[in-house]
Short mmCIF file of C-alpha atoms in Angstrom, two decimals:
data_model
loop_
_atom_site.label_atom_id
_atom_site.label_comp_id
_atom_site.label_asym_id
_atom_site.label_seq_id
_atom_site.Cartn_x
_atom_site.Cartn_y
_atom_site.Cartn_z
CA UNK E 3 3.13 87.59 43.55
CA UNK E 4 5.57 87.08 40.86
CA UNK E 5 4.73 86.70 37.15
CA UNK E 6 6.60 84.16 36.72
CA UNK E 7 4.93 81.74 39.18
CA UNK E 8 2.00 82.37 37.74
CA UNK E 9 4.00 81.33 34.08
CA UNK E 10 4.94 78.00 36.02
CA UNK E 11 1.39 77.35 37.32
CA UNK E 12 -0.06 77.71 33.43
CA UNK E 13 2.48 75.53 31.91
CA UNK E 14 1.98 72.75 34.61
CA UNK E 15 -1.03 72.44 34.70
CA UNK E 16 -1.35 72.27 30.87
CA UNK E 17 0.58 69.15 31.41
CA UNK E 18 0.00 67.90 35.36
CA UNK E 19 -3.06 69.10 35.99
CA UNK E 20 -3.58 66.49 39.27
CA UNK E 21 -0.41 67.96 40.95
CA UNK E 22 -0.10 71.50 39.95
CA UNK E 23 -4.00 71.62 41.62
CA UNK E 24 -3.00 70.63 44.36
CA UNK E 25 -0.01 73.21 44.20
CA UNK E 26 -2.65 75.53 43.81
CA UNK E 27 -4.97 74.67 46.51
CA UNK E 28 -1.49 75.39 49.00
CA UNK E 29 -0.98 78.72 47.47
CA UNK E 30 -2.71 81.84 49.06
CA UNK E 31 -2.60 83.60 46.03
CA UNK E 32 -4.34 81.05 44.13
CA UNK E 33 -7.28 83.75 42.96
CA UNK E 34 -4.20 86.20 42.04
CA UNK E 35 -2.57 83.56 39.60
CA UNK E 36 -6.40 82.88 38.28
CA UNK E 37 -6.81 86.62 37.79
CA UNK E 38 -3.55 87.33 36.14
CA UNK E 39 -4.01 84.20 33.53
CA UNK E 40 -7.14 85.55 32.33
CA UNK E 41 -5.72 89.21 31.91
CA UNK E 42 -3.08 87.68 30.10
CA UNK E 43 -5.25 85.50 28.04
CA UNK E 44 -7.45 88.40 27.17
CA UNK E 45 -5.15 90.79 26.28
CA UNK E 46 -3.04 88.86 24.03
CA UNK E 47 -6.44 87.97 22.37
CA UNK E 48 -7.95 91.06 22.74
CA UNK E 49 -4.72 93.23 20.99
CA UNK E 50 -4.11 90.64 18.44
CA UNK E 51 -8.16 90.64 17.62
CA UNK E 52 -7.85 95.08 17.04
CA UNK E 53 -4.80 95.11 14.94
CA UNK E 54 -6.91 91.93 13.10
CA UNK E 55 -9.53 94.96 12.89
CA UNK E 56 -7.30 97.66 12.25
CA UNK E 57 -5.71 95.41 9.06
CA UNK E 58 -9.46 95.38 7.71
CA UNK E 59 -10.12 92.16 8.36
CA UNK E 60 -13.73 91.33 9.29
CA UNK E 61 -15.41 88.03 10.29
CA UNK E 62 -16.16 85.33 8.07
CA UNK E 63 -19.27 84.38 9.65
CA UNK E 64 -21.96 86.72 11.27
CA UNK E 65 -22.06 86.24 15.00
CA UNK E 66 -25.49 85.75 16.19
CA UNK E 67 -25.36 89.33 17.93
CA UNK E 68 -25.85 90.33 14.70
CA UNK E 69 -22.42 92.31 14.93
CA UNK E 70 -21.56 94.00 11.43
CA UNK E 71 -18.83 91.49 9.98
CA UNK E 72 -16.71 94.30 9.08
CA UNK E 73 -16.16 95.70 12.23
CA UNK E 74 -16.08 92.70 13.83
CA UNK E 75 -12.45 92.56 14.99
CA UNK E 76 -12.44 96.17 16.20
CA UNK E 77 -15.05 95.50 18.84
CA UNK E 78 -13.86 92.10 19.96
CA UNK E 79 -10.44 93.67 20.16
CA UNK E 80 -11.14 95.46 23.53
CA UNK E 81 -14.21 93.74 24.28
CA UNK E 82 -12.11 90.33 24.25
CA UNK E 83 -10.89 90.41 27.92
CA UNK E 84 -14.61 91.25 29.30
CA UNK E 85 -15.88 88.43 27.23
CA UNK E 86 -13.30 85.73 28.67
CA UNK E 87 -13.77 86.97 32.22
CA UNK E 88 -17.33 86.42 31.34
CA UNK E 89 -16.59 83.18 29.94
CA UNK E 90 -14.68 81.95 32.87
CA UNK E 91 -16.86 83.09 35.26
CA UNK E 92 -20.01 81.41 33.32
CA UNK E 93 -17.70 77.79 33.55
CA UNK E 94 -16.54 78.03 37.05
CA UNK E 95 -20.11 78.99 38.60
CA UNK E 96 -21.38 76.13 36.59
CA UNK E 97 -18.48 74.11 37.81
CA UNK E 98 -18.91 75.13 41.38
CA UNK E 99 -22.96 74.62 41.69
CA UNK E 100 -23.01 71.20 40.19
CA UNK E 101 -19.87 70.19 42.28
CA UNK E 102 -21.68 71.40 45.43
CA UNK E 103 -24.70 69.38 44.17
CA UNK E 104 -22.53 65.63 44.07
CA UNK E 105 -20.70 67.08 47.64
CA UNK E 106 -18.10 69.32 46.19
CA UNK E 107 -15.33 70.59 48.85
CA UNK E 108 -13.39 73.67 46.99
CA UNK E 109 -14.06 77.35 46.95
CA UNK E 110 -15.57 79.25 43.89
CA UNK E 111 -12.09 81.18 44.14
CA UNK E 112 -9.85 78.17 43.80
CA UNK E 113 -12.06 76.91 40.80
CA UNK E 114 -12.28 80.06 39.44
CA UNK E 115 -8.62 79.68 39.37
CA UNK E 116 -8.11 76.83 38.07
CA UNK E 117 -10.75 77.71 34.96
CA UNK E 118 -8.38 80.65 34.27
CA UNK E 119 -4.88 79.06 34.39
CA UNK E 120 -6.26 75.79 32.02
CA UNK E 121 -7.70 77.88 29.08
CA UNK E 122 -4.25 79.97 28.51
CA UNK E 123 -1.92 76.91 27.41
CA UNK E 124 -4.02 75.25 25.28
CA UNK E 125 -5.53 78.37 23.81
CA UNK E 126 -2.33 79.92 22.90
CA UNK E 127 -0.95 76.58 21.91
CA UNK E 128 -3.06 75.14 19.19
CA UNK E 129 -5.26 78.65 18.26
CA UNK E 130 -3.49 81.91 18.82
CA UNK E 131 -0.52 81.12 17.29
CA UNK E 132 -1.83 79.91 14.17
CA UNK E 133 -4.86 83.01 14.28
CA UNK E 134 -2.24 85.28 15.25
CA UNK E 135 -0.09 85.49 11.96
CA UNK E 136 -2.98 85.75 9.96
CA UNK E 137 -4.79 88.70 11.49
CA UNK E 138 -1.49 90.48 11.79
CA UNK E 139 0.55 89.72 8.95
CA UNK E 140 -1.21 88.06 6.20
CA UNK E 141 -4.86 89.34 7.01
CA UNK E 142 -5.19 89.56 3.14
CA UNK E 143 -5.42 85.85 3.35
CA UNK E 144 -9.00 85.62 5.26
CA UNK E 145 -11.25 85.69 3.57
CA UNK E 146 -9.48 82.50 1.59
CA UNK E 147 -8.91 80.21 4.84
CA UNK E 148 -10.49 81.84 7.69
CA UNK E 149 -9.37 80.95 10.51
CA UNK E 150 -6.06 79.01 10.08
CA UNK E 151 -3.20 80.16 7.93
CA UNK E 152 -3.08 79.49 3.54
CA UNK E 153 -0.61 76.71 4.16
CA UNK E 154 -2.40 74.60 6.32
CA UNK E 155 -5.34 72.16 5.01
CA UNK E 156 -8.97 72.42 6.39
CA UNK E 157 -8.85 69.58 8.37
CA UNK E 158 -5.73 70.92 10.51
CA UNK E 159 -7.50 73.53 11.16
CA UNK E 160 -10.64 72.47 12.20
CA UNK E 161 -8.57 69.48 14.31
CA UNK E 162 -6.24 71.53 15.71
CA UNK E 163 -8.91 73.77 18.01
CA UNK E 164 -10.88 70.42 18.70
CA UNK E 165 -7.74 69.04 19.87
CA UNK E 166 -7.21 72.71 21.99
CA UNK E 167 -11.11 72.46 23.29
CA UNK E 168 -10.21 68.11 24.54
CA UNK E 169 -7.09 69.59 25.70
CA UNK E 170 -8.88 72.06 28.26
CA UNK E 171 -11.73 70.05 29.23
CA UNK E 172 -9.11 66.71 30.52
CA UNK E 173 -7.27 69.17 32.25
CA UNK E 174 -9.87 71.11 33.74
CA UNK E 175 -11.87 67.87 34.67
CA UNK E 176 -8.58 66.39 36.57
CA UNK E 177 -7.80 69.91 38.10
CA UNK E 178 -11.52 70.24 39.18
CA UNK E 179 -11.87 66.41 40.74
CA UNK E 180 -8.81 67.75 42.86
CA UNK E 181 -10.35 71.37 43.87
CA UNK E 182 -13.86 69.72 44.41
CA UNK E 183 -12.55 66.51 46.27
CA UNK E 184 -14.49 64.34 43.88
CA UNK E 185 -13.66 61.63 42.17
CA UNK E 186 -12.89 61.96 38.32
CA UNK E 187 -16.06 60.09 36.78
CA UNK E 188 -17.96 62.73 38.77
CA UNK E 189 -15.76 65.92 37.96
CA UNK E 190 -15.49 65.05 34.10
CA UNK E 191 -19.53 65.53 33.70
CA UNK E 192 -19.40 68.66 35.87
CA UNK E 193 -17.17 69.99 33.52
CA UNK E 194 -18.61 68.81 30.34
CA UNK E 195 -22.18 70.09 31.63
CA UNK E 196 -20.27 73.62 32.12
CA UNK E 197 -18.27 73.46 29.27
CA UNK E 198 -21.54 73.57 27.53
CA UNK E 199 -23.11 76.61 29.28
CA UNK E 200 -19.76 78.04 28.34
CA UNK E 201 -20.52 77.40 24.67
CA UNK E 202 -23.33 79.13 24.65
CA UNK E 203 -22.26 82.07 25.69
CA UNK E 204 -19.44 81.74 23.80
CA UNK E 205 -21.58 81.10 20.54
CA UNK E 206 -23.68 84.59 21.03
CA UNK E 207 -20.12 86.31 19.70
CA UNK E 208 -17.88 84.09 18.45
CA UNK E 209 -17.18 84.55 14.83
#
């Protein structure tokens, strides 16, 4: 499997979800590309998150694990690819039982795969790379304008990970309605219903 297939495959389906599914579904390494997208996805996170931690800064909101806000960054920094896995596991189960439930057709594999390869785009698109610069290189700005950088007015920053979290759930819901062999006004509730149970997992750590 080459990495950059696996590149193609992110990219595509950021923007043709429908067809780079079904691209998918014809590939035999399908659960390879999945896998490699979320260790990609969690260890860009996860390193940027440490040296976040190492630069002192510390959340700006306790997570409801109670996590000290001063450490926070150095635990999420190798803890980060364990917690997407986890994430992406929580979504595509959810995905996959409710799917079976309206006569769903794919695999937990090639949804599993698709959950992996839809997050990265959109993730690294409108939230790393503004999160990024700050934890790294200006991480005395943080506790100013947490989460976005100085330059950039509260409302892009709150509008700029809604537009990432949309983003991921159109995509996901076409990709899925192709995996599942549903139709899209079923697959778009699936995935809202497991978006959800991926929220609250989420919200147990997030900062």
């Amino acid at each position: 499997m080459k990495p950059s297939i696996t590149l193609r495959y992110i990219v595509d389906i950021g923007f043709w979800p429908r067809r780079t599914a079904e691209q998918l579904l014809a590939d035999p390494g399908h659960l390879q590309h999945g896998v490699t997208a979320w260790l990609w996805i969690g260890l860009i996170y996860g390193l940027t998150a440490f040296v976040g931690g190492l630069n002192g800064v510390g959340a700006s909101t306790e997570p409801s694990l109670r996590l000290p806000s001063a450490g926070y960054y150095l635990w999420m920094g190798p803890a980060t690819p364990l917690l997407y896995l986890l994430n992406f596991l929580v979504i595509a189960g959810s995905i996959h039982l409710l799917a079976k439930l309206a006569k769903g057709r794919g695999s937990y594999e090639q949804t599993f795969a698709v959950t992996a390869l839809t997050f990265v785009l959109p993730v690294v698109l409108t939230m790393w790379v503004f999160e990024m610069p700050l934890l790294v290189f200006f991480p005395h700005l943080q506790p100013k304008v947490p989460g976005g950088l100085w330059i950039l007015p509260a409302w892009f920053n709150n509008g700029r990970q809604w537009f990432g979290l949309i983003w991921i759930f159109f995509i996901l819901g076409i990709a899925t309605s192709r995996v599942q062999r549903l139709s899209i006004w079923k697959a778009l509730p699936i995935t809202l219903a497991a978006f959800i149970f991926g929220w609250a997992v989420e919200l147990t750590y997030l900062r």
